[in-house]
XYZ file of C-alpha atoms in Angstrom:
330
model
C 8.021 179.939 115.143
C 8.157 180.028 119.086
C 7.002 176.191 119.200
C 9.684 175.255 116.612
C 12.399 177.129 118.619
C 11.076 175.125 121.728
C 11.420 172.034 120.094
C 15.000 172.620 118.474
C 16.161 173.571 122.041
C 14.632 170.658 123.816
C 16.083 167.905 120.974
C 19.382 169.879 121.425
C 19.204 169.131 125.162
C 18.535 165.581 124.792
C 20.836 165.013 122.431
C 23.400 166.767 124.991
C 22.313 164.725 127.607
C 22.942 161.969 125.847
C 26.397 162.648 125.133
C 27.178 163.340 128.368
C 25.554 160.177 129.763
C 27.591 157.932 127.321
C 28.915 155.045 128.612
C 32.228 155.391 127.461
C 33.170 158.987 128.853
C 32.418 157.720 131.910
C 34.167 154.579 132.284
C 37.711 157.137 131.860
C 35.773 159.097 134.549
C 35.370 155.950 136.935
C 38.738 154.443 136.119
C 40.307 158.409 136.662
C 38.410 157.850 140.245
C 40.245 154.921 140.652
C 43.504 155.882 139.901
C 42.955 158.352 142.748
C 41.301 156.214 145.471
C 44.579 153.733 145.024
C 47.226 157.004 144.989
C 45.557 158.597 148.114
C 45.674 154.981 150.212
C 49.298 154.112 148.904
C 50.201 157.355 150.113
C 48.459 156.929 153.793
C 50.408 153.022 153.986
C 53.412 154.774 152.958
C 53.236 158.392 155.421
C 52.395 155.383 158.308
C 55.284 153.951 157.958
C 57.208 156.921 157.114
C 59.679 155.745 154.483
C 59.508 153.645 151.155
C 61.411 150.567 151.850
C 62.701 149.416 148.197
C 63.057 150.106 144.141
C 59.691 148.413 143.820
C 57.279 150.340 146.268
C 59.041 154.338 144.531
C 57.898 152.455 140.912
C 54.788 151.653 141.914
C 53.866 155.431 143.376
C 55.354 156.396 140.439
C 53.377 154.119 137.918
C 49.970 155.513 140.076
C 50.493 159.115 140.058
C 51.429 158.219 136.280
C 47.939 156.886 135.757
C 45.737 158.677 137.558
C 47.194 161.863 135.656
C 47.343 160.787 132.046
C 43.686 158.670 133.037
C 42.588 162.401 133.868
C 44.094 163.536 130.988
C 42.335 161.589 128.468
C 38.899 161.885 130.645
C 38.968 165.400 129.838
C 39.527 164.948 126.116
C 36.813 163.010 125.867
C 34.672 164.750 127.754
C 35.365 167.893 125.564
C 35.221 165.617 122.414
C 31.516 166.106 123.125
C 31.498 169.737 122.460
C 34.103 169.542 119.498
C 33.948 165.772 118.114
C 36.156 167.385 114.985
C 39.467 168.127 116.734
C 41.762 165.764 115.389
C 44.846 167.167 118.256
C 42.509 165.688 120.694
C 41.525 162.919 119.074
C 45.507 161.946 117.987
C 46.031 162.912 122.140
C 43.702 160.672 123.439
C 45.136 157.614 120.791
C 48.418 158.466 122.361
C 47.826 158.384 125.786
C 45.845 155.185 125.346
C 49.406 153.406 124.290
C 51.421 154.885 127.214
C 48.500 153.679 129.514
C 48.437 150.321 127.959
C 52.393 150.370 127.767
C 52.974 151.598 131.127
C 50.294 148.861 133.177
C 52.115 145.907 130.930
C 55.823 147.305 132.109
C 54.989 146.857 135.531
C 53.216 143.606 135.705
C 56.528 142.469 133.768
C 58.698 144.534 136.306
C 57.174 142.226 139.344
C 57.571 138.908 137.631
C 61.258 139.849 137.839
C 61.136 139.885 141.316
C 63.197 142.938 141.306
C 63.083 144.074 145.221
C 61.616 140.540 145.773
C 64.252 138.597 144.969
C 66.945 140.493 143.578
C 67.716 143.831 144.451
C 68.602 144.736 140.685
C 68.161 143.041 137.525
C 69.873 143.254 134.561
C 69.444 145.759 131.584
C 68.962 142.735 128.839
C 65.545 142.218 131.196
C 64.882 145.879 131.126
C 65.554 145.799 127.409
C 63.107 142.608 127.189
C 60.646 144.531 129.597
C 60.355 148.164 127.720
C 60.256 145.852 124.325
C 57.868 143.465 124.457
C 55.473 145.801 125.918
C 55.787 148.263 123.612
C 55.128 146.033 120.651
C 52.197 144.308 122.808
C 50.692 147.557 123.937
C 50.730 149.025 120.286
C 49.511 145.876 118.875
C 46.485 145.967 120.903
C 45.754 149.345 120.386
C 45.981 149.040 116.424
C 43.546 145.942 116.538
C 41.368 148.522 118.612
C 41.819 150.876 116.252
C 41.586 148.664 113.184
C 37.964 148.061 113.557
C 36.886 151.669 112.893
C 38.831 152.527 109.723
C 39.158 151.245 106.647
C 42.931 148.916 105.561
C 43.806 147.336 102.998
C 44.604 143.955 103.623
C 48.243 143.906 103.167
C 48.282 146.487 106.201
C 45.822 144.166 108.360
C 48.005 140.871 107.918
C 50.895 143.157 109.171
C 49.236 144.351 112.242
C 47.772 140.363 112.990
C 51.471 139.677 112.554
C 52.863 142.517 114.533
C 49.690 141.513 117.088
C 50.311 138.287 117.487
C 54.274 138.251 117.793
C 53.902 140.800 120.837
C 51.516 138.622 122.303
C 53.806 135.610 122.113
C 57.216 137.635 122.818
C 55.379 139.484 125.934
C 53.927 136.214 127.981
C 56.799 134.022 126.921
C 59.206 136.959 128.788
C 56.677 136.824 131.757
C 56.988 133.594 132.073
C 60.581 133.092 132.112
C 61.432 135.854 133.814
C 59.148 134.865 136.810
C 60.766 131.414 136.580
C 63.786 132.370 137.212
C 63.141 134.380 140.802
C 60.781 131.246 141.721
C 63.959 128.987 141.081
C 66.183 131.325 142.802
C 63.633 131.098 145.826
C 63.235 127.106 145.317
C 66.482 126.359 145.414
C 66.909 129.065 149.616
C 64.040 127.072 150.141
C 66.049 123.190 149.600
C 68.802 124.584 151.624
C 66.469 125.655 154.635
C 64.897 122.445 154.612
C 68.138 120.937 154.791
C 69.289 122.369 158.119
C 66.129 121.215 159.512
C 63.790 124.196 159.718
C 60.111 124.022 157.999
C 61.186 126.154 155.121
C 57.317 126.970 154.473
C 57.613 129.667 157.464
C 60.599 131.435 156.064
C 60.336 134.484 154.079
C 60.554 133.253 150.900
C 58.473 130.514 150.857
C 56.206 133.939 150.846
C 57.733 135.352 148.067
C 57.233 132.730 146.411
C 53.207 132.859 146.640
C 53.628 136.405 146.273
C 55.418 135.880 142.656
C 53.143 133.260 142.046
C 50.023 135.253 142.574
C 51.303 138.132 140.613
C 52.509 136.530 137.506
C 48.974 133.700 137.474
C 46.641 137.362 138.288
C 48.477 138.914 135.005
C 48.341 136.103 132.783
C 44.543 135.689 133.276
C 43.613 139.366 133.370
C 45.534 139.730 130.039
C 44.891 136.742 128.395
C 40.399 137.993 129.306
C 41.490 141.713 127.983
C 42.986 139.608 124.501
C 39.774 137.593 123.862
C 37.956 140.609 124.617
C 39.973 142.504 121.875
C 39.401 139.774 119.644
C 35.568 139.931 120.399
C 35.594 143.799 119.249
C 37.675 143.390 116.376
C 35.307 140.539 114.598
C 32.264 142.776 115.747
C 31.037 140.748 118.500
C 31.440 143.402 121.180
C 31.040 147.171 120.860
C 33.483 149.869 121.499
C 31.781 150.944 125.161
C 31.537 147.142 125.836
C 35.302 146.859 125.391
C 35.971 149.877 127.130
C 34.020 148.633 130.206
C 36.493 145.458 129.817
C 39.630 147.651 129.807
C 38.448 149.800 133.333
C 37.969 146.822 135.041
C 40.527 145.211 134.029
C 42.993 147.540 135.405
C 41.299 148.486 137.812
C 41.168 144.831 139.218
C 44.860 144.463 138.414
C 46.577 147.909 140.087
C 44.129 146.686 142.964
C 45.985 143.471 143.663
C 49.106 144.681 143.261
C 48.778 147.510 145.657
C 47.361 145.016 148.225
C 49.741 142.766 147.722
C 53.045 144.862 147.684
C 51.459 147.359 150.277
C 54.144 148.586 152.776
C 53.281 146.303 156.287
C 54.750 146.554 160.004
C 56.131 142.911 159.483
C 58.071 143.483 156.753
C 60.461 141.062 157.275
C 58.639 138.631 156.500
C 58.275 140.345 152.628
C 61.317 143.079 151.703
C 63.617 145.035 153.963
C 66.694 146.266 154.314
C 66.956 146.922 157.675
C 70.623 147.866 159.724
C 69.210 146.870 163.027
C 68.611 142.966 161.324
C 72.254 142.525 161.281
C 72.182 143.260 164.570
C 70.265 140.612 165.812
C 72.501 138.178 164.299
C 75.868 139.106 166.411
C 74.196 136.610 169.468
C 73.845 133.789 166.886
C 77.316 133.320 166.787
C 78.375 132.208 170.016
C 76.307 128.802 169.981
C 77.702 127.853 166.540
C 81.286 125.819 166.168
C 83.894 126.181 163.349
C 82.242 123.632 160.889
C 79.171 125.536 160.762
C 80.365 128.961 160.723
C 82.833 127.883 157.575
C 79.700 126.106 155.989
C 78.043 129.336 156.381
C 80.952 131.087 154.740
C 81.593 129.031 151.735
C 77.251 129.224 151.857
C 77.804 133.145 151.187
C 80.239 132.992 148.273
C 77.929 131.219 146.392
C 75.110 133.377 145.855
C 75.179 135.494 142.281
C 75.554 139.631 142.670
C 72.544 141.351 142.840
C 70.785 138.302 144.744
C 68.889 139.972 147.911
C 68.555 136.024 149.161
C 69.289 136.096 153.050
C 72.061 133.323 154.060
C 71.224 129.844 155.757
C 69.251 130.676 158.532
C 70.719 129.805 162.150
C 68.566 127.764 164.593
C 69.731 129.897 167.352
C 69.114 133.796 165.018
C 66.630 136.269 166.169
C 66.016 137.471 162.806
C 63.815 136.040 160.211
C 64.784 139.472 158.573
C 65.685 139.354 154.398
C 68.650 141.327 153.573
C 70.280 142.647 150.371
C 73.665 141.606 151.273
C 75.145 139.350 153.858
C 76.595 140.995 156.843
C 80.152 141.922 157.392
């Protein structure tokens, strides 16, 4: 009786152990980590420098604290799913915070293809409309072709979520890809008119913007387009749920990684965003070594750029700022 008491305890341990070991609580564990380690340094670049400069750097705290919370969230579920693997409000939880991860991480890469704060200082609310759309279809469809390999459909129901599946995929890249277009046209075009006043436009600031878009929207299409064939993997039973799992951590956690390198706050930031009073400043001086052709050039310049457009004007040769500003000056 004693030895069979011993023996239920020490299989009831192991089998414990095991659960808690399992690969796929602890990826949400690791990625939860993550979440953190990137809040805690974004915070630091931002208290060194004091303020937030633009729209773009507030979404992105946002998006992280967003994360790392909901990321917490759902570590916890699953961690107590090991005690109660029956409770269907957790289980229906976790499924739901799953989407507003995926939703929320396919948003933003959108939102910086825009070049919103980049190039632009707004954007319009057909893009936000495209934006919120796209990856809401996408980020369901991916989860339901997650979810699709554990239950049992009919087949009507799996050609709709293929369909469904394959539509988001198309709508969501084909948005990324114009959208980013656009900025990196808006850029191309300040770029053409620095080169035409004589100055290498490949040290102005947006001949940096431009690799910054570039990067951005090239790092998102491959990242996504690996998670997809990934999905695809699990769904015809190649891969196994904590082998996709490990794809998804990494994946995000590679991609929140560039971003907040790339769009950290800096002590140059003229050279990336800004919005800075004492740049206009700089630009009084520039004035007095210009004549009346140029100055009127420089005027009818202005009136030409679209509302919204955070494009600096033609440069002068003689300007001490190389600074990017939101509006021309007075």
């Amino acid at each position: 009786m004693k030895s069979n008491f011993s023996l239920v305890l020490f299989y009831s341990v192991v089998d414990l152990y095991g659960r808690f070991i399992d690969p796929v609580v602890g990826f949400f564990w690791v990625e939860t980590v993550g979440f953190l380690i990137y809040t805690i340094l974004f915070t630091i670049n931002t208290l060194h420098h004091r303020n937030i400069r633009v729209i773009l750097h507030k979404v992105l705290y946002i998006v992280l604290i967003s994360e790392f919370i909901l990321s917490f969230i759902n570590a916890s579920i699953f961690t107590t799913l090991i005690f109660f693997p029956s409770n269907v409000i957790l289980i229906t939880l976790s499924y739901i915070i799953s989407v507003v991860m995926n939703v929320i991480v396919l948003c933003f890469s959108m939102l910086i293809s825009t070049g919103i704060s980049i190039v632009f200082e707004i954007i319009p609310l057909k893009q936000v409309f495209a934006i919120v759309t796209t990856s809401l279809i996408f980020g369901i469809s991916l989860f339901l072709l997650e979810f699709m390999a554990t239950v049992s459909i009919s087949f009507l129901i799996y050609v709709i979520i293929i369909i469904i599946f394959c539509c988001g995929y198309i709508a969501y890249f084909t948005c990324l890809m114009h959208f980013s277009r656009i900025a990196v046209n808006a850029l191309s075009v300040h770029l053409d008119m620095i080169s035409q006043r004589g100055i290498n436009p490949n040290t102005s600031p947006s001949f940096k913007k431009i690799k910054l878009l570039e990067f951005s929207r090239n790092c998102s299409v491959a990242l996504f387009f690996f998670l997809v064939v990934c999905y695809i993997l699990y769904f015809v039973e190649v891969l196994n749920f904590w082998s996709i799992r490990l794809v998804r951590t990494l994946f995000v956690l590679i991609l929140y990684g560039i971003i907040c390198w790339k769009l950290r706050i800096r002590q140059a930031m003229s050279a990336t965003y800004g919005d800075d009073e004492d740049a206009y400043a700089a630009r009084e001086d520039s004035g007095s070594g210009c004549n009346q052709e140029d100055e009127e050039m420089r005027l009818q310049t202005l009136r030409q750029w679209a509302p919204g457009m955070t494009l600096p004007p033609i440069p002068q040769l003689h300007s001490n700022s190389t600074r990017i500003h939101s509006k021309p000056p007075d």
